CSV table of C-alpha atoms in Angstrom, one decimal:
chain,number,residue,atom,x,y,z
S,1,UNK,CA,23.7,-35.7,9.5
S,2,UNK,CA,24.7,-33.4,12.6
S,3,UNK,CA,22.2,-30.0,12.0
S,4,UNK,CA,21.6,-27.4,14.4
S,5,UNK,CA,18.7,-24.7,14.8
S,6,UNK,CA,18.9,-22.4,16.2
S,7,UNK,CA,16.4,-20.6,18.8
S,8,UNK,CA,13.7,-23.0,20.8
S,9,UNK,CA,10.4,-21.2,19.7
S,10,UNK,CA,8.0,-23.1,17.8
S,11,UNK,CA,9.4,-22.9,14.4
S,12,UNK,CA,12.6,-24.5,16.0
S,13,UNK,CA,10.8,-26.8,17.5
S,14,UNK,CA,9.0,-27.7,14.1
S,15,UNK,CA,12.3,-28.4,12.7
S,16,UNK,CA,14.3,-30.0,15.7
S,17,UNK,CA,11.2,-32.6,15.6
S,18,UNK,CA,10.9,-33.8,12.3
S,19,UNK,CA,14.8,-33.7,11.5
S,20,UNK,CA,14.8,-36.0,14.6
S,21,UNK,CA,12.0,-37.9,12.5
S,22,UNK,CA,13.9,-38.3,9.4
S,23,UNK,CA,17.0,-39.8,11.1
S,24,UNK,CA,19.6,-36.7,12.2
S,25,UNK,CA,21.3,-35.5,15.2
S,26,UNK,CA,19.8,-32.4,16.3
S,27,UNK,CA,21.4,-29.6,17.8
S,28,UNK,CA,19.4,-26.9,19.0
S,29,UNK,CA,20.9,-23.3,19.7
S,30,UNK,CA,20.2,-20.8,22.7
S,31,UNK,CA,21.4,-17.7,24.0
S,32,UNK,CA,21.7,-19.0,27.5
S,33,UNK,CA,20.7,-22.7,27.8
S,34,UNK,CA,20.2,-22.2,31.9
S,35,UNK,CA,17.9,-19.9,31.8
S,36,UNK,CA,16.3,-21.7,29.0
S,37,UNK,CA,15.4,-24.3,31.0
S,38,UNK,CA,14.9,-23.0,34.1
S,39,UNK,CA,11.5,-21.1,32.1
S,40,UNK,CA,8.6,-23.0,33.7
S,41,UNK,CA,5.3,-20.4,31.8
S,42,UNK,CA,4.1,-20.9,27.9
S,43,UNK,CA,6.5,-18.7,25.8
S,44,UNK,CA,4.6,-15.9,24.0
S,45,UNK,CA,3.0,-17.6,21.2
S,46,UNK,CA,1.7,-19.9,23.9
S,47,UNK,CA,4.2,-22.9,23.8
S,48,UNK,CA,5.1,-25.2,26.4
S,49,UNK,CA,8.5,-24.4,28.3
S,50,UNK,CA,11.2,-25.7,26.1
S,51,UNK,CA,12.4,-27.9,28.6
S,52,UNK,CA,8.9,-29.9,29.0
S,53,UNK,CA,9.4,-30.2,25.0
S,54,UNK,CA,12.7,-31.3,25.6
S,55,UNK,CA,11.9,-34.1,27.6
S,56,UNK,CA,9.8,-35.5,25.2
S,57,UNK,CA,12.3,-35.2,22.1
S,58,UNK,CA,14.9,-37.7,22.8
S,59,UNK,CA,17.8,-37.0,20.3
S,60,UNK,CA,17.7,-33.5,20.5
S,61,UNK,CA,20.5,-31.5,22.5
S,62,UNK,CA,19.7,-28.3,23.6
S,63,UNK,CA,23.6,-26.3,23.4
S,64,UNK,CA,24.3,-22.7,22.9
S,65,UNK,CA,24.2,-20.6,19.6
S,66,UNK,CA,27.8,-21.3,19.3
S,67,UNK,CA,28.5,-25.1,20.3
S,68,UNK,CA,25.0,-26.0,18.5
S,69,UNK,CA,26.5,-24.3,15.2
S,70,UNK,CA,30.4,-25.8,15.7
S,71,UNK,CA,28.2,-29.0,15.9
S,72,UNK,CA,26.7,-29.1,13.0
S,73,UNK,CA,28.4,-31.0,10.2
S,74,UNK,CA,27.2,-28.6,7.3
S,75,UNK,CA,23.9,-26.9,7.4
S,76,UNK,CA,22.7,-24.8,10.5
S,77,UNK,CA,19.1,-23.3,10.9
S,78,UNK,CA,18.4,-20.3,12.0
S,79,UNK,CA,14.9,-19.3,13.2
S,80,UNK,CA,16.5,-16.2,15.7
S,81,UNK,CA,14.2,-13.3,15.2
S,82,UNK,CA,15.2,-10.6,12.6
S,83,UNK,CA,15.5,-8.0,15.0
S,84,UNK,CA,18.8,-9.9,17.1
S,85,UNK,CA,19.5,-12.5,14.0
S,86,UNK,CA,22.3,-10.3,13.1
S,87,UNK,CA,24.5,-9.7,16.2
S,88,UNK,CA,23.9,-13.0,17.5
S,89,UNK,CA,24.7,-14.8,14.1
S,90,UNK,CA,28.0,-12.7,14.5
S,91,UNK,CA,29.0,-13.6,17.7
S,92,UNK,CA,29.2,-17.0,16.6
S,93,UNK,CA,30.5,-15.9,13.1
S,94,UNK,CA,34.1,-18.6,13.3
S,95,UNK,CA,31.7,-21.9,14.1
S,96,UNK,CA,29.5,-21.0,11.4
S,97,UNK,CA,32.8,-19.8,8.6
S,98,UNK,CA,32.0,-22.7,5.5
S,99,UNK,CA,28.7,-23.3,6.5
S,100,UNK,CA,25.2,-23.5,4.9
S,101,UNK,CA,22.9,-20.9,7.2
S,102,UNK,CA,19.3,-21.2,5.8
S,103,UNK,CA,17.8,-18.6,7.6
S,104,UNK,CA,13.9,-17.9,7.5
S,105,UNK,CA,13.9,-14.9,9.9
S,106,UNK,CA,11.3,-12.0,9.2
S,107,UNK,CA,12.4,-9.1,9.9
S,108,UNK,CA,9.5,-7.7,12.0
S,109,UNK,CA,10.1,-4.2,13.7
S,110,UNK,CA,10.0,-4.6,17.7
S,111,UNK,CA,8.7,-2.1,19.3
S,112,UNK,CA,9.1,-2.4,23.6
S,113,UNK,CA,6.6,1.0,23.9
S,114,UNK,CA,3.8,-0.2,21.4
S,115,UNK,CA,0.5,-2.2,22.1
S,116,UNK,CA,2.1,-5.1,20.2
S,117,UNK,CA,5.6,-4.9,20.7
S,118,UNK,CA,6.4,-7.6,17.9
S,119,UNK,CA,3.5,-6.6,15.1
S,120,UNK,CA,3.2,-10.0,13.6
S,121,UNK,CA,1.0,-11.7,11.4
S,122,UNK,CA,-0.9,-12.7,14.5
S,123,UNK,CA,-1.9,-9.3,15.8
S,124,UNK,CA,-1.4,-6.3,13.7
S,125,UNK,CA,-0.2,-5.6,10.4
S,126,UNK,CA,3.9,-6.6,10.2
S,127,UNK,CA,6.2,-3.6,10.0
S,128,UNK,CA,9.2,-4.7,8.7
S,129,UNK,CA,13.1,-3.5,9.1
S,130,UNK,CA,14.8,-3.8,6.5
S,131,UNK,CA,12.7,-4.0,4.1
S,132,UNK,CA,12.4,-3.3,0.3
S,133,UNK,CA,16.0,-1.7,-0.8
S,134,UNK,CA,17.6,-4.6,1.3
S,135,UNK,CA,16.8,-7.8,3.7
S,136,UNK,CA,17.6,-9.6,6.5
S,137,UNK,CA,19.0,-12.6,4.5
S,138,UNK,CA,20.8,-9.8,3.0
S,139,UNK,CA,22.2,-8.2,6.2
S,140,UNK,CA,23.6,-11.7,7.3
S,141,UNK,CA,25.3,-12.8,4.5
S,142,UNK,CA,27.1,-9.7,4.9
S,143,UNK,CA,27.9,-10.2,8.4
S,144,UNK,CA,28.9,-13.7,7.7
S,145,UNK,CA,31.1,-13.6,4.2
S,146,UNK,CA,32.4,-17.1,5.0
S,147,UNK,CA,29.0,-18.6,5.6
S,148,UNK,CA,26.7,-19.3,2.7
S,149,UNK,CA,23.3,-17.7,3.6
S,150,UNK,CA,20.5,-19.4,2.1
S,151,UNK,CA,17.1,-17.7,2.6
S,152,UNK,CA,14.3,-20.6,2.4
S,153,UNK,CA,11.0,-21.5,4.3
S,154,UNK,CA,10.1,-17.6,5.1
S,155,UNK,CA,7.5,-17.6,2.9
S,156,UNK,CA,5.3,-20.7,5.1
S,157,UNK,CA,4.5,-21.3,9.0
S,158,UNK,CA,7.5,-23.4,9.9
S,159,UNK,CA,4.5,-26.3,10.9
S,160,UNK,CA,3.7,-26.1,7.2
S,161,UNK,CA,7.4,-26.1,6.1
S,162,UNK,CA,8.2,-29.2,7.6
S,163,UNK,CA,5.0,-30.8,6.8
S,164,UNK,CA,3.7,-29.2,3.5
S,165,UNK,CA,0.9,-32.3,3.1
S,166,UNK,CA,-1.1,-29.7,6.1
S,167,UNK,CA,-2.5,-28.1,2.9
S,168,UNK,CA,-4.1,-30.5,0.6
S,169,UNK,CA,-3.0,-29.7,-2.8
S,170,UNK,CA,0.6,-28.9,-4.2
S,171,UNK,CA,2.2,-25.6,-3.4
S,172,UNK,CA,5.5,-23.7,-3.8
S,173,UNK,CA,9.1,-23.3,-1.3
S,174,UNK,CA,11.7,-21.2,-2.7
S,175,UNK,CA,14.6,-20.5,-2.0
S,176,UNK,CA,17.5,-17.7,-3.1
S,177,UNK,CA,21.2,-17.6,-2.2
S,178,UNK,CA,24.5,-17.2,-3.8
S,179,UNK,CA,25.9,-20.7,-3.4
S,180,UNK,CA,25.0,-23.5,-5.4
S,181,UNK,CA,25.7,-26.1,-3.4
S,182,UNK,CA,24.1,-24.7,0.2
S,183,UNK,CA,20.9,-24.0,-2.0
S,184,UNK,CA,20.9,-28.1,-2.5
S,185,UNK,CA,20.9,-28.4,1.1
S,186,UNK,CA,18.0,-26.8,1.5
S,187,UNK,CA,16.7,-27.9,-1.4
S,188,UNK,CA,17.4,-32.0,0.0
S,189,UNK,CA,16.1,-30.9,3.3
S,190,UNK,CA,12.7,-29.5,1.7
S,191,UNK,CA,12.3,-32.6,-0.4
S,192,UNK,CA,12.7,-34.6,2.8
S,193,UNK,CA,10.6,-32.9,4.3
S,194,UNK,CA,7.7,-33.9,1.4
S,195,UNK,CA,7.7,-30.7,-0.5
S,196,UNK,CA,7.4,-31.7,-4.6
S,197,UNK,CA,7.7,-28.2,-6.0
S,198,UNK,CA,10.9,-25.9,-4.6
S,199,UNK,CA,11.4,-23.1,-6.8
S,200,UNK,CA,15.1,-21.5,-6.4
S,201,UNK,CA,14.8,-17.8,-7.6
S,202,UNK,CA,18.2,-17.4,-7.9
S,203,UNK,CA,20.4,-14.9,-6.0
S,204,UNK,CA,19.9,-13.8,-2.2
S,205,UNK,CA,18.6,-10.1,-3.4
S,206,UNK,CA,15.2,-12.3,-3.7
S,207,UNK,CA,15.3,-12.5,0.2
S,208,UNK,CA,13.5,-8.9,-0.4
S,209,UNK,CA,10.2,-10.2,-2.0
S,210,UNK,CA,10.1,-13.7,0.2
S,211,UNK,CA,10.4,-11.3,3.8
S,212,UNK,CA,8.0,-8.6,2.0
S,213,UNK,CA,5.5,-11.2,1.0
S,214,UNK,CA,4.9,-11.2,5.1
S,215,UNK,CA,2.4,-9.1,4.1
S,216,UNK,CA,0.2,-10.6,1.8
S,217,UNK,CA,1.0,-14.2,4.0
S,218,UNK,CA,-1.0,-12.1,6.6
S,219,UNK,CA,-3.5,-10.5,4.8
S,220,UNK,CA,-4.2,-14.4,3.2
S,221,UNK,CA,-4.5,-15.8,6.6
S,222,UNK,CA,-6.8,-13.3,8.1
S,223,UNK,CA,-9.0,-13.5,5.2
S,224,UNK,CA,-9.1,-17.4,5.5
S,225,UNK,CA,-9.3,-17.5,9.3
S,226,UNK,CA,-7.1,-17.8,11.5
S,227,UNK,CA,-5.0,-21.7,11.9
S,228,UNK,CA,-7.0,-22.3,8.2
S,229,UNK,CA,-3.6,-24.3,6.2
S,230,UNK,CA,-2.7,-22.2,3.4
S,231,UNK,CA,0.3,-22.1,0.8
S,232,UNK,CA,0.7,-20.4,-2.5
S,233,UNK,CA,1.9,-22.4,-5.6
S,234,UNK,CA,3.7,-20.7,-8.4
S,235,UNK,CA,1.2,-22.0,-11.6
S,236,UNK,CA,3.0,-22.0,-14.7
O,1,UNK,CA,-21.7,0.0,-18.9
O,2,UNK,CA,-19.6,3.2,-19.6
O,3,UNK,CA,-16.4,2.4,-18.0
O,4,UNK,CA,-13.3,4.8,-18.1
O,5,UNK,CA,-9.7,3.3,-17.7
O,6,UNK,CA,-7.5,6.1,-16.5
O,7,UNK,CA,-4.0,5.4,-18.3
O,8,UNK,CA,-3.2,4.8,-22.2
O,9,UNK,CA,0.1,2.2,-21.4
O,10,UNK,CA,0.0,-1.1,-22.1
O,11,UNK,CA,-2.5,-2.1,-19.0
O,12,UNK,CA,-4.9,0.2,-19.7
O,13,UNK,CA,-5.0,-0.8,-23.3
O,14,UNK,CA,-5.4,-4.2,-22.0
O,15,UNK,CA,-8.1,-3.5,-19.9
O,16,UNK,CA,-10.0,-1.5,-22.8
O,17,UNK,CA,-9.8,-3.7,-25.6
O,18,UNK,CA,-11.6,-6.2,-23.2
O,19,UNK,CA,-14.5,-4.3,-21.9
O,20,UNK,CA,-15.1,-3.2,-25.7
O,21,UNK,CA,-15.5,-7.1,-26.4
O,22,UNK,CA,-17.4,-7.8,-23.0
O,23,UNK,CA,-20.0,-5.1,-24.4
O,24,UNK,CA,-19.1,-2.2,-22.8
O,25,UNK,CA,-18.4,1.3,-23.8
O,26,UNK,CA,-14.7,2.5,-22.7
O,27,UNK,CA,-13.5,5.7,-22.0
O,28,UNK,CA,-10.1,6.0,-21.6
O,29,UNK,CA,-8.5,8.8,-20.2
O,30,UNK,CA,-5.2,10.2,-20.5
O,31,UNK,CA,-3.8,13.9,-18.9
O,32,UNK,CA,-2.9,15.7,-22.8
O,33,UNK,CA,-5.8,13.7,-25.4
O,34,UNK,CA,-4.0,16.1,-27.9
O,35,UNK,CA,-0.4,15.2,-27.0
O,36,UNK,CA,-1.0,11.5,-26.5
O,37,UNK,CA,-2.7,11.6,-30.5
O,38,UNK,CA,0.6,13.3,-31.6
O,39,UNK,CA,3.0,10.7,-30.3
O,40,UNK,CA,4.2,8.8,-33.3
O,41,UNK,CA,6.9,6.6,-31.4
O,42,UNK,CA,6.6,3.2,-29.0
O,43,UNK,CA,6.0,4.1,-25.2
O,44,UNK,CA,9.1,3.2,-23.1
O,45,UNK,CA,7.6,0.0,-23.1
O,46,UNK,CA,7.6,-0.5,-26.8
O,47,UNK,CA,3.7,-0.1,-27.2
O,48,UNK,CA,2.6,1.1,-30.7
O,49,UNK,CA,1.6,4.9,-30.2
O,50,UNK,CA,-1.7,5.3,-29.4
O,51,UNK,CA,-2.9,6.8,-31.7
O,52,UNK,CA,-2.4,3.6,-34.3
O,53,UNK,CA,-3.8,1.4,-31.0
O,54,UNK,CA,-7.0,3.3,-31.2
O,55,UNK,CA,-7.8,3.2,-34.8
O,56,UNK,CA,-7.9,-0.2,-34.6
O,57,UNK,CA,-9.9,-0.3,-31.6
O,58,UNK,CA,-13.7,0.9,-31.9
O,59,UNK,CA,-16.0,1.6,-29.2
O,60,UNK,CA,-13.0,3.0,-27.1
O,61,UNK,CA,-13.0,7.2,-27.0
O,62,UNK,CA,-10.1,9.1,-25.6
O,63,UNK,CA,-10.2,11.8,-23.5
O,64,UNK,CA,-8.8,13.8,-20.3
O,65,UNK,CA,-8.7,12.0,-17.3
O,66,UNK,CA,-11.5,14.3,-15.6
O,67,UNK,CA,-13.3,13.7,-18.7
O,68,UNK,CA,-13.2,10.2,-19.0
O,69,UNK,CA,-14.0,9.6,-15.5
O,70,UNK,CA,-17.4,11.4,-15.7
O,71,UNK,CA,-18.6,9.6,-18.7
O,72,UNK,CA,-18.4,6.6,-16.6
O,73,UNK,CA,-21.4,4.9,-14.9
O,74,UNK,CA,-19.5,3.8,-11.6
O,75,UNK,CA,-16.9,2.0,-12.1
O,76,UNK,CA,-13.2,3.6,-13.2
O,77,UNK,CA,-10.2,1.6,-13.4
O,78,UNK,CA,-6.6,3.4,-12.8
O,79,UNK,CA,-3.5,2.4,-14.1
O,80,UNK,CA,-2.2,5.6,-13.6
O,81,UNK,CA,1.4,4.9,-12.3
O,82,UNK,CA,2.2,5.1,-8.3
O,83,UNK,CA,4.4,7.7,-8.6
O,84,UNK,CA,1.8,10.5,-10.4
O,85,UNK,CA,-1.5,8.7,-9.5
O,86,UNK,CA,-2.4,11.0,-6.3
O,87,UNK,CA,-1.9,13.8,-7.6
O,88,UNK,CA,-3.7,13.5,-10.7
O,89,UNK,CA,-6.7,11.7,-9.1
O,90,UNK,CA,-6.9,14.8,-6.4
O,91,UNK,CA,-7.4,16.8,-9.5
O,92,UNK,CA,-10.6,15.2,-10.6
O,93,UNK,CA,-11.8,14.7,-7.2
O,94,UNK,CA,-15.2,15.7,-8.3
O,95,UNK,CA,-16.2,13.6,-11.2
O,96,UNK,CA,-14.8,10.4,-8.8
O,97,UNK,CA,-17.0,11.6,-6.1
O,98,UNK,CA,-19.4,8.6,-5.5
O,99,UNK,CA,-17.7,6.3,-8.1
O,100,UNK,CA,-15.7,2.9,-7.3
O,101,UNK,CA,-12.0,3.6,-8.5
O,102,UNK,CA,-10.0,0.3,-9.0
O,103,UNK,CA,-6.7,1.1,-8.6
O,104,UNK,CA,-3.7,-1.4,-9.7
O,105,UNK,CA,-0.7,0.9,-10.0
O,106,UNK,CA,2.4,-0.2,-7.9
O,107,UNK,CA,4.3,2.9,-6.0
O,108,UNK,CA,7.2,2.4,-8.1
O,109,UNK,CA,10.2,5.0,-7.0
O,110,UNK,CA,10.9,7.2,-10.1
O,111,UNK,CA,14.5,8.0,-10.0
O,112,UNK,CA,15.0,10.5,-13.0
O,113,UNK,CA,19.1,10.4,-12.5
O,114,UNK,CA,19.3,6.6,-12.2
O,115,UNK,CA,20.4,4.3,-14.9
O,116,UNK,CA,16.7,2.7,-14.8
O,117,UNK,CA,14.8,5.6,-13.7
O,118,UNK,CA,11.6,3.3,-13.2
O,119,UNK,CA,13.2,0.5,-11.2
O,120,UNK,CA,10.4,-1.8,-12.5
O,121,UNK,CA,10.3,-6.1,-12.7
O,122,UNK,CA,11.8,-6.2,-16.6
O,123,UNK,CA,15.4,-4.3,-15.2
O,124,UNK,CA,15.9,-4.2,-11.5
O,125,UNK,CA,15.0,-4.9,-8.2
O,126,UNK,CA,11.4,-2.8,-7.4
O,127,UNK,CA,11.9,0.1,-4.8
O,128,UNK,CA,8.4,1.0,-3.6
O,129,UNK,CA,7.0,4.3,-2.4
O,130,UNK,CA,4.7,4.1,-0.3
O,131,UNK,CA,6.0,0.9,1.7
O,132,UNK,CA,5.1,-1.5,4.6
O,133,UNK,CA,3.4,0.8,7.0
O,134,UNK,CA,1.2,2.5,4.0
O,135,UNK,CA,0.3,2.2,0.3
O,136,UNK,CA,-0.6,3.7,-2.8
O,137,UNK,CA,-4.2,2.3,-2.5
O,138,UNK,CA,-4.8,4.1,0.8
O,139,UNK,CA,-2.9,7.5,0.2
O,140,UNK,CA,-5.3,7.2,-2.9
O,141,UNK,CA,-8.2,6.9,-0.5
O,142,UNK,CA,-7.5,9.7,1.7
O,143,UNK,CA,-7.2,11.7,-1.1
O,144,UNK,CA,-10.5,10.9,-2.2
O,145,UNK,CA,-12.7,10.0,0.6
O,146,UNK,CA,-15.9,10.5,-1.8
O,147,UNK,CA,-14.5,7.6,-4.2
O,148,UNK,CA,-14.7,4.2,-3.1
O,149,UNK,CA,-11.3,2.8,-3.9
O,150,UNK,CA,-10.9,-0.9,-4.2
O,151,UNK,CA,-7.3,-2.3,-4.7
O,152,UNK,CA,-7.3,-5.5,-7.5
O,153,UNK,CA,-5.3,-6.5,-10.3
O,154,UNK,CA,-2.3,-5.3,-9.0
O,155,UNK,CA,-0.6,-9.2,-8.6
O,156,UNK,CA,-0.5,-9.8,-11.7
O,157,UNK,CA,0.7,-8.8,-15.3
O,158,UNK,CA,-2.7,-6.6,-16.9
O,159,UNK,CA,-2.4,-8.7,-20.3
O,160,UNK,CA,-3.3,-11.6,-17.8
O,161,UNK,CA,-5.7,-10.0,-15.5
O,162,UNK,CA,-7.7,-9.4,-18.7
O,163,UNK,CA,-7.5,-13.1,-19.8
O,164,UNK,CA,-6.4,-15.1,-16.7
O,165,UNK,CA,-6.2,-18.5,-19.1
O,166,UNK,CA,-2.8,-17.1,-20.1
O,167,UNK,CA,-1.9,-19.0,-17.4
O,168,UNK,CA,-2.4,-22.6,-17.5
O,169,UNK,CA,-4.6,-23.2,-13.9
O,170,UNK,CA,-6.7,-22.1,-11.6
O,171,UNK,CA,-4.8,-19.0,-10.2
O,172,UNK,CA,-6.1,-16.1,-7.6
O,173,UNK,CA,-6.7,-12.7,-8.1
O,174,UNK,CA,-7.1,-10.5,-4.5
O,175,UNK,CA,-9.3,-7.5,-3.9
O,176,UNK,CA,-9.4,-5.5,-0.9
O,177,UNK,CA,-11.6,-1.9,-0.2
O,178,UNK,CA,-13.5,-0.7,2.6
O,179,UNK,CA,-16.6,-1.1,0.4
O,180,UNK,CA,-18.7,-4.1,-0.2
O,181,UNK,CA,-20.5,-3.0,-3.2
O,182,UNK,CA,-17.4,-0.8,-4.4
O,183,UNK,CA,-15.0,-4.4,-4.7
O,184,UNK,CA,-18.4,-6.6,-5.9
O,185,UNK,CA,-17.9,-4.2,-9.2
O,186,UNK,CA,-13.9,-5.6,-9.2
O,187,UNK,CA,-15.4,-9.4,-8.5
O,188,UNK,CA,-18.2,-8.7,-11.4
O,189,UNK,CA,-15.7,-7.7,-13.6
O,190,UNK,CA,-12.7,-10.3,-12.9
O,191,UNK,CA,-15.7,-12.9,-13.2
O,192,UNK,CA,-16.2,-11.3,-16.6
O,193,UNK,CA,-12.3,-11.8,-17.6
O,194,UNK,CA,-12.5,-15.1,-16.8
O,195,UNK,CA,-11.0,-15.6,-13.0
O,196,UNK,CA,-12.7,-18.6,-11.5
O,197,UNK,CA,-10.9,-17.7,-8.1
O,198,UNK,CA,-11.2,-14.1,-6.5
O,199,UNK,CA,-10.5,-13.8,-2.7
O,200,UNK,CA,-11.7,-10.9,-0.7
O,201,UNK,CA,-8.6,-9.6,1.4
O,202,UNK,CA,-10.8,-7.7,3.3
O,203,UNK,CA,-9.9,-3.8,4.1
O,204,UNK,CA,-7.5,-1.2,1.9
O,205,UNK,CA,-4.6,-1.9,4.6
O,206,UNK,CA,-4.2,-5.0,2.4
O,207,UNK,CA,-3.4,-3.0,-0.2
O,208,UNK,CA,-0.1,-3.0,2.0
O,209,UNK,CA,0.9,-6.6,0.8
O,210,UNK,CA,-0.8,-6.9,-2.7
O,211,UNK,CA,2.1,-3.9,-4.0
O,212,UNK,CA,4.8,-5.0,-1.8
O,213,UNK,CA,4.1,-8.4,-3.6
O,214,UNK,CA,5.7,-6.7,-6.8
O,215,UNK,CA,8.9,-7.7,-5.6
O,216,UNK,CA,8.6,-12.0,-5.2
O,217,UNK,CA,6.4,-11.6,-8.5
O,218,UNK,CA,9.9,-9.8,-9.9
O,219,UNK,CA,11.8,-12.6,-8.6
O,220,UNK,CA,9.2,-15.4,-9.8
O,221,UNK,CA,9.3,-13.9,-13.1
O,222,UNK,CA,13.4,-13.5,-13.5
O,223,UNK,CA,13.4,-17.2,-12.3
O,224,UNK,CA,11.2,-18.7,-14.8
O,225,UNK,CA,12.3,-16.4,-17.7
O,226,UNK,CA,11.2,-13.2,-18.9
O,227,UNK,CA,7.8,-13.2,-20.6
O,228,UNK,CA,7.0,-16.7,-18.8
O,229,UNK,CA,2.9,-16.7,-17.5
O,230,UNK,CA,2.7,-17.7,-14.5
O,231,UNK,CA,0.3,-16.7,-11.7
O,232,UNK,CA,-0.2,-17.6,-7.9
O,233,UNK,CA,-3.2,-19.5,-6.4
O,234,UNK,CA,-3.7,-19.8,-2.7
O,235,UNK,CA,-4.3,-23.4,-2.4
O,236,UNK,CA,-6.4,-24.1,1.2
């Protein structure tokens, strides 16, 4: 299949490789592919500059946010941050209308004047907007009626998502949406992926408790040590 | 021990009944003794009044909540809800002074003019007060700076917490305090109940994620069906 995902941080890159892996034509999104690849310094979380990355991941194309989602055949992932995911995911709203958008965005404040600008999981505690009476998954399925929004792998670093078998015993993906049949995308893309236990939770309201559960993600992983493999499996 | 349980719904009953049949003497408190005795119908949640409940369980004494929490040795467990808990905790600041409180109450938004005035997990999507950038657990612990407050129990049903083999599997159960000795008292008494798996968060600003948790254990429970055990282990 023809997927896109979209932004080139290390969750996209995490997907973009092992779609590659598993036999599709990759289309990853920017805001500005140029200046993309003129970026020669680590990003912030440290990773190489995209177009090094580039180089070494033959069947990836590196497009805008718009051509990369009008290339797609049905499923686009989006990995843009919470706090731009919803103007730039409408700005591009006609190549994404009939479209499955699994988004897996966290909504974490950002805050330009503060120590940590971007509290993440990483650094402080995550502050999150929106949060509780509503959620980003929310947000873009609202911006986007005529794309199904699919909220999935939010809940797992994106390393983990596309390689579940990192953590050595079973553990849960779920997923929430309105539509049926862009919920089995992500379902067929998780099972590619190696995940055995995908629990759909039923309608995209859910994206509240999988972005809220940021929290306890964090507090999980600081407990364990930081870059100790972790998931959480639903035992029932 | 003499162990009080703040609260006479159906967690604190929970917890009662099974420190009676671990051995210990249980104090329960409640804010009216007198008015609780003269309820002849089922709670809101369709508990038996107590009065019936506590004929039928010796070795449990009811009285007020200042009372109940002085009779203890150390160790007080509060179910009082989120919404009344600081407040009525502040009141009997004195006989908590020095005490580990083990709070599980989620900061559930009471809405007396809503349809579902407790938007709780059984009707509608949680809305939580405190949220994100605080929690109950902490407000609780600036209000009582002499109590050592541990956070626990609060991921999970208290009719499992009491008898984790509801669940078929090793699940996890998560503490967090600023006071070693204060959560070993949770740990002690989880070990008691039965939980094979306890992890240590760490500090009360974990608190944070353990109640905002309420909201995928909502959406966990609506997806497997209502009354379904289930629990969470961290698998690493």
């Amino acid at each position: 299949m023809k997927i896109a995902v979209l932004g080139t941080g290390g969750g996209g890159r995490a997907h973009a490789a092992r779609l590659v892996e598993l036999g599709h034509e990759v289309f990853v999104g920017t805001r500005d592919p140029e200046a993309t690849l003129a970026r020669t310094e680590p990003d912030m979380m440290g990773n190489v500059p995209f177009g090094n990355w580039l180089a070494e991941h033959p069947g990836v194309t590196l497009l805008t946010f718009g051509e990369a989602a009008a290339a797609a055949d049905e499923v686009v992932i989006s990995g843009i941050d919470g706090h731009s995911a919803v103007a730039a995911l409408s700005a591009i709203a006609e190549p994404l209308a009939g479209k499955t958008l699994i988004d897996y965005g966290v909504p974490y404040v950002y805050n330009p004047d503060a120590e940590h600008p971007w509290p993440t999981p990483w650094g402080v505690m995550p502050k999150l907007d929106p949060c509780d009476t509503d959620s980003l998954g929310e947000r873009i399925q609202r911006a986007l009626p005529r794309t199904k929004v699919v909220k999935a792998f939010v809940t797992q670093e994106q390393e983990t998502v596309v390689d579940p078998a990192a953590v050595s015993g079973e553990h849960t993906m779920f997923v929430a949406g309105e539509d049926d049949a862009a919920k089995q995308h992500a379902k067929d893309l998780l099972e590619a992926y190696g995940w055995s236990d995908v629990l759909d939770l039923g309608p995209l309201v859910c994206a509240r408790g999988m972005e809220m559960y940021a929290h306890l993600h964090s507090a999980i992983g600081f407990a364990l040590g930081f870059g100790t493999p972790f998931g959480i499996k639903v035992v029932r």
